[in-house]
GROMACS .gro file of C-alpha atoms in nm:
model
  264
    1MET     CA    1  -0.484   0.689   1.362
    2ALA     CA    2  -0.665   0.426   1.162
    3HIS     CA    3  -1.041   0.413   1.192
    4ASP     CA    4  -1.182   0.133   1.403
    5SER     CA    5  -1.445   0.076   1.137
    6THR     CA    6  -1.498   0.197   0.783
    7SER     CA    7  -1.859   0.267   0.883
    8LEU     CA    8  -1.730   0.570   1.074
    9ILE     CA    9  -1.611   0.741   0.755
   10ARG     CA   10  -1.793   1.060   0.659
   11SER     CA   11  -1.788   1.138   0.290
   12ASP     CA   12  -1.693   1.503   0.352
   13ALA     CA   13  -1.411   1.407   0.590
   14PHE     CA   14  -1.141   1.412   0.325
   15GLY     CA   15  -0.997   1.755   0.260
   16SER     CA   16  -0.682   1.621   0.097
   17TYR     CA   17  -0.595   1.300  -0.088
   18VAL     CA   18  -0.266   1.143  -0.196
   19ALA     CA   19  -0.262   0.844  -0.433
   20VAL     CA   20   0.038   0.610  -0.433
   21GLY     CA   21   0.099   0.308  -0.651
   22ASP     CA   22   0.191   0.189  -0.999
   23SER     CA   23   0.041   0.216  -1.350
   24PHE     CA   24  -0.308   0.133  -1.224
   25THR     CA   25  -0.313   0.438  -0.997
   26GLU     CA   26  -0.120   0.656  -1.241
   27GLY     CA   27  -0.409   0.593  -1.481
   28VAL     CA   28  -0.243   0.412  -1.772
   29GLY     CA   29  -0.506   0.325  -2.032
   30ASP     CA   30  -0.710   0.640  -1.965
   31PRO     CA   31  -0.540   0.925  -2.157
   32GLY     CA   32  -0.664   1.281  -2.110
   33PRO     CA   33  -0.687   1.551  -2.378
   34ASP     CA   34  -0.325   1.660  -2.322
   35GLY     CA   35  -0.190   1.303  -2.334
   36THR     CA   36  -0.140   1.280  -1.957
   37TYR     CA   37  -0.311   0.979  -1.806
   38VAL     CA   38  -0.621   1.044  -1.596
   39GLY     CA   39  -0.725   0.719  -1.424
   40TRP     CA   40  -0.946   0.615  -1.137
   41ALA     CA   41  -0.757   0.808  -0.866
   42ASP     CA   42  -0.789   1.140  -1.051
   43ARG     CA   43  -1.157   1.065  -1.113
   44LEU     CA   44  -1.207   0.978  -0.745
   45ALA     CA   45  -1.038   1.307  -0.650
   46VAL     CA   46  -1.295   1.496  -0.858
   47LEU     CA   47  -1.581   1.317  -0.680
   48LEU     CA   48  -1.425   1.403  -0.343
   49ALA     CA   49  -1.360   1.765  -0.442
   50ASP     CA   50  -1.726   1.808  -0.536
   51ARG     CA   51  -1.810   1.779  -0.165
   52HIS     CA   52  -1.599   2.082  -0.071
   53PRO     CA   53  -1.594   2.454  -0.150
   54GLU     CA   54  -1.418   2.535  -0.476
   55HIS     CA   55  -1.036   2.509  -0.465
   56SER     CA   56  -1.036   2.396  -0.100
   57PHE     CA   57  -0.980   2.024  -0.169
   58ARG     CA   58  -0.618   1.928  -0.248
   59TYR     CA   59  -0.485   1.625  -0.434
   60ALA     CA   60  -0.150   1.466  -0.527
   61ASN     CA   61  -0.081   1.155  -0.735
   62LEU     CA   62   0.263   1.004  -0.676
   63ALA     CA   63   0.204   0.679  -0.868
   64VAL     CA   64   0.449   0.574  -1.140
   65ARG     CA   65   0.393   0.286  -1.381
   66GLY     CA   66   0.597  -0.032  -1.346
   67LYS     CA   67   0.697   0.021  -0.983
   68LEU     CA   68   0.738  -0.270  -0.744
   69LEU     CA   69   0.615  -0.265  -0.386
   70ASP     CA   70   0.953  -0.183  -0.229
   71GLN     CA   71   1.008   0.101  -0.478
   72ILE     CA   72   0.666   0.247  -0.393
   73VAL     CA   73   0.739   0.216  -0.021
   74ASP     CA   74   1.085   0.376  -0.055
   75ASP     CA   75   1.003   0.649  -0.308
   76GLN     CA   76   0.638   0.741  -0.258
   77LEU     CA   77   0.539   0.670   0.102
   78PRO     CA   78   0.782   0.916   0.265
   79ARG     CA   79   0.646   1.191   0.038
   80ALA     CA   80   0.286   1.087   0.110
   81LYS     CA   81   0.349   1.109   0.486
   82GLU     CA   82   0.525   1.444   0.444
   83LEU     CA   83   0.220   1.584   0.261
   84ALA     CA   84   0.004   1.471   0.557
   85PRO     CA   85  -0.329   1.426   0.374
   86THR     CA   86  -0.649   1.302   0.536
   87LEU     CA   87  -0.675   1.018   0.280
   88VAL     CA   88  -0.415   0.797   0.109
   89SER     CA   89  -0.496   0.525  -0.144
   90PHE     CA   90  -0.229   0.256  -0.134
   91CYS     CA   91  -0.225   0.008  -0.419
   92ALA     CA   92   0.095  -0.192  -0.456
   93GLY     CA   93   0.224  -0.544  -0.503
   94GLY     CA   94   0.062  -0.628  -0.836
   95ASN     CA   95   0.386  -0.599  -1.033
   96ASP     CA   96   0.559  -0.815  -0.772
   97ILE     CA   97   0.293  -1.085  -0.791
   98ILE     CA   98   0.320  -1.126  -1.169
   99ARG     CA   99   0.696  -1.175  -1.152
  100PRO     CA  100   0.805  -1.539  -1.190
  101GLY     CA  101   0.887  -1.705  -0.859
  102SER     CA  102   0.734  -1.433  -0.643
  103ASP     CA  103   0.571  -1.536  -0.316
  104PRO     CA  104   0.238  -1.363  -0.238
  105ASP     CA  105   0.286  -1.435   0.135
  106ASP     CA  106   0.618  -1.250   0.134
  107VAL     CA  107   0.476  -0.958  -0.068
  108ALA     CA  108   0.184  -0.935   0.176
  109GLU     CA  109   0.418  -0.919   0.477
  110ARG     CA  110   0.599  -0.621   0.324
  111PHE     CA  111   0.266  -0.463   0.230
  112GLU     CA  112   0.145  -0.497   0.589
  113ARG     CA  113   0.455  -0.324   0.727
  114ALA     CA  114   0.385  -0.030   0.495
  115VAL     CA  115   0.016  -0.017   0.595
  116ALA     CA  116   0.114  -0.020   0.964
  117ASP     CA  117   0.350   0.272   0.899
  118LEU     CA  118   0.093   0.470   0.699
  119THR     CA  119  -0.198   0.423   0.935
  120GLY     CA  120   0.017   0.562   1.215
  121VAL     CA  121   0.017   0.906   1.053
  122VAL     CA  122  -0.275   0.919   0.806
  123ASP     CA  123  -0.641   0.927   0.912
  124THR     CA  124  -0.770   0.694   0.638
  125VAL     CA  125  -0.574   0.451   0.419
  126LEU     CA  126  -0.772   0.298   0.134
  127VAL     CA  127  -0.622  -0.032   0.015
  128THR     CA  128  -0.704  -0.220  -0.304
  129THR     CA  129  -0.722  -0.589  -0.381
  130GLY     CA  130  -0.615  -0.756  -0.704
  131PHE     CA  131  -0.841  -0.809  -1.004
  132ASP     CA  132  -0.981  -1.151  -1.088
  133THR     CA  133  -0.750  -1.238  -1.380
  134ARG     CA  134  -0.942  -1.533  -1.522
  135GLY     CA  135  -1.025  -1.335  -1.837
  136VAL     CA  136  -0.679  -1.181  -1.888
  137PRO     CA  137  -0.483  -1.404  -2.130
  138VAL     CA  138  -0.130  -1.333  -2.009
  139LEU     CA  139  -0.225  -1.335  -1.639
  140ARG     CA  140  -0.488  -1.611  -1.626
  141HIS     CA  141  -0.242  -1.868  -1.492
  142LEU     CA  142  -0.155  -1.636  -1.201
  143ARG     CA  143  -0.511  -1.626  -1.070
  144GLY     CA  144  -0.426  -1.838  -0.764
  145LYS     CA  145  -0.139  -1.608  -0.662
  146VAL     CA  146  -0.354  -1.300  -0.712
  147ALA     CA  147  -0.634  -1.455  -0.506
  148THR     CA  148  -0.391  -1.537  -0.224
  149TYR     CA  149  -0.258  -1.182  -0.220
  150THR     CA  150  -0.612  -1.044  -0.229
  151ALA     CA  151  -0.706  -1.252   0.076
  152HIS     CA  152  -0.401  -1.115   0.257
  153VAL     CA  153  -0.491  -0.755   0.168
  154ARG     CA  154  -0.843  -0.799   0.304
  155ALA     CA  155  -0.707  -0.948   0.628
  156ILE     CA  156  -0.455  -0.664   0.663
  157ALA     CA  157  -0.734  -0.411   0.606
  158ASP     CA  158  -0.936  -0.575   0.885
  159ARG     CA  159  -0.641  -0.556   1.125
  160TYR     CA  160  -0.576  -0.186   1.060
  161GLY     CA  161  -0.932  -0.064   1.000
  162CYS     CA  162  -0.872   0.031   0.637
  163PRO     CA  163  -1.151   0.067   0.382
  164VAL     CA  164  -1.106  -0.179   0.094
  165LEU     CA  165  -1.148  -0.111  -0.275
  166ASP     CA  166  -1.231  -0.470  -0.369
  167LEU     CA  167  -1.150  -0.505  -0.739
  168TRP     CA  168  -1.193  -0.883  -0.734
  169SER     CA  169  -1.568  -0.844  -0.665
  170LEU     CA  170  -1.623  -0.565  -0.921
  171LYS     CA  171  -1.787  -0.780  -1.189
  172SER     CA  172  -1.821  -0.501  -1.446
  173VAL     CA  173  -1.445  -0.501  -1.507
  174GLN     CA  174  -1.465  -0.863  -1.625
  175ASP     CA  175  -1.593  -0.724  -1.957
  176ARG     CA  176  -1.321  -0.672  -2.218
  177ARG     CA  177  -1.447  -0.318  -2.279
  178ALA     CA  178  -1.322  -0.231  -1.930
  179TRP     CA  179  -0.968  -0.293  -2.053
  180ASP     CA  180  -0.731  -0.106  -2.280
  181ASP     CA  181  -0.603  -0.259  -2.603
  182ASP     CA  182  -0.297  -0.392  -2.416
  183ARG     CA  183  -0.528  -0.606  -2.196
  184LEU     CA  184  -0.311  -0.523  -1.894
  185HIS     CA  185  -0.453  -0.180  -1.804
  186LEU     CA  186  -0.806  -0.050  -1.766
  187SER     CA  187  -0.976   0.157  -2.034
  188ALA     CA  188  -1.125   0.499  -1.956
  189GLU     CA  189  -1.460   0.332  -1.881
  190GLY     CA  190  -1.288   0.072  -1.662
  191HIS     CA  191  -1.111   0.344  -1.463
  192THR     CA  192  -1.442   0.530  -1.429
  193ARG     CA  193  -1.612   0.225  -1.280
  194VAL     CA  194  -1.327   0.171  -1.033
  195ALA     CA  195  -1.347   0.539  -0.927
  196LEU     CA  196  -1.721   0.503  -0.866
  197ARG     CA  197  -1.665   0.192  -0.654
  198ALA     CA  198  -1.388   0.365  -0.458
  199ALA     CA  199  -1.620   0.658  -0.390
  200GLN     CA  200  -1.889   0.418  -0.266
  201VAL     CA  201  -1.639   0.253  -0.031
  202LEU     CA  202  -1.557   0.597   0.112
  203GLY     CA  203  -1.923   0.672   0.178
  204LEU     CA  204  -2.004   0.899  -0.116
  205GLU     CA  205  -2.324   0.893  -0.313
  206VAL     CA  206  -2.221   0.829  -0.673
  207PRO     CA  207  -2.382   0.943  -1.000
  208ALA     CA  208  -2.385   0.592  -1.153
  209ASP     CA  209  -2.366   0.228  -1.049
  210PRO     CA  210  -2.012   0.093  -1.105
  211ASP     CA  211  -2.154  -0.253  -1.165
  212GLN     CA  212  -2.414  -0.135  -1.416
  213PRO     CA  213  -2.440  -0.396  -1.694
  214TRP     CA  214  -2.270  -0.323  -2.023
  215PRO     CA  215  -2.482  -0.301  -2.339
  216PRO     CA  216  -2.485  -0.626  -2.538
  217LEU     CA  217  -2.202  -0.681  -2.785
  218PRO     CA  218  -2.263  -0.796  -3.142
  219PRO     CA  219  -2.163  -1.160  -3.192
  220ARG     CA  220  -1.803  -1.223  -3.300
  221GLY     CA  221  -1.656  -1.513  -3.488
  222ALA     CA  222  -1.359  -1.724  -3.383
  223LEU     CA  223  -1.160  -1.583  -3.675
  224GLU     CA  224  -1.203  -1.225  -3.547
  225ASP     CA  225  -1.095  -1.328  -3.199
  226ARG     CA  226  -0.792  -1.509  -3.338
  227ARG     CA  227  -0.691  -1.208  -3.549
  228ASP     CA  228  -0.723  -0.980  -3.245
  229ASP     CA  229  -0.512  -1.217  -3.034
  230ILE     CA  230  -0.233  -1.225  -3.293
  231GLN     CA  231  -0.234  -0.846  -3.326
  232TRP     CA  232  -0.233  -0.806  -2.947
  233ALA     CA  233   0.057  -1.050  -2.903
  234ARG     CA  234   0.265  -0.870  -3.166
  235GLU     CA  235   0.191  -0.519  -3.043
  236TYR     CA  236   0.183  -0.562  -2.665
  237LEU     CA  237   0.278  -0.907  -2.535
  238VAL     CA  238   0.614  -0.944  -2.710
  239PRO     CA  239   0.743  -0.599  -2.601
  240TRP     CA  240   0.614  -0.662  -2.247
  241ILE     CA  241   0.801  -0.993  -2.223
  242GLY     CA  242   1.110  -0.827  -2.371
  243ARG     CA  243   1.111  -0.561  -2.099
  244ARG     CA  244   1.079  -0.832  -1.832
  245LEU     CA  245   1.374  -1.027  -1.977
  246ARG     CA  246   1.590  -0.713  -1.990
  247GLY     CA  247   1.494  -0.612  -1.638
  248GLU     CA  248   1.344  -0.287  -1.763
  249SER     CA  249   1.032  -0.109  -1.642
  250SER     CA  250   0.792   0.113  -1.832
  251GLY     CA  251   0.835   0.363  -1.548
  252ASP     CA  252   1.213   0.393  -1.568
  253HIS     CA  253   1.315   0.762  -1.572
  254LEU     CA  254   0.956   0.879  -1.515
  255SER     CA  255   0.846   1.093  -1.223
  256ALA     CA  256   0.508   1.144  -1.058
  257LYS     CA  257   0.254   1.339  -1.264
  258ARG     CA  258   0.120   1.535  -0.965
  259PRO     CA  259   0.387   1.541  -0.691
  260ASP     CA  260   0.241   1.821  -0.476
  261LEU     CA  261  -0.088   1.864  -0.294
  262ALA     CA  262  -0.272   2.122  -0.502
  263PRO     CA  263  -0.634   2.223  -0.562
  264LEU     CA  264  -0.809   2.047  -0.848
   0.00000   0.00000   0.00000
């Protein structure tokens, strides 16, 4: 039931939305007042809900941090299809791509099978590309793999008529203020800009430009940058590498924060 063209999407067409994915879609880096992560998908759900009568729009977020593509397909997609929403956002494969020895062509083939399955039962499937990682220290050397996967995702979206949340072209998230202290997840402002871009892709008028320039930063010295890099490596990079070596995931033993379709 995929759309032949994203131009056919009406911004009030989505009465229910299910988000599936990993830490990006769960909202890591964007903590709410109660400590639960918010994130771009929750923020997009609010923008969608604003187009409907109060309590009539329903939303579920099945994403869990650290999950690989096959885990998302096995654990989250059956539930997403069971909930039968009018919109699903499907972001997966990023954790696979950053694993040593992974093949973006192989990941893309598995991603396409999942998209084909989803579009058979869901009206609209929003897919997301990778970020341009040139400014991310620990992921800079993977830029070619991420770019290859991104090209695949765009081609898959064309084949199945899926709207594309193109994170590679979202220049505002190149700024370090768009990223959390761990440099691997977006900050609250970064998630907000992604939500605005997603809303634009789905045909909504948005309250702000997601690519609005950031205010200028005061100049920093090389010593400050070096001190920040050392602190970051100690606090985030070393534990992250340790989890990879032990085969652990930050999402082990966690469940979805919003497993049922419910009014916002």
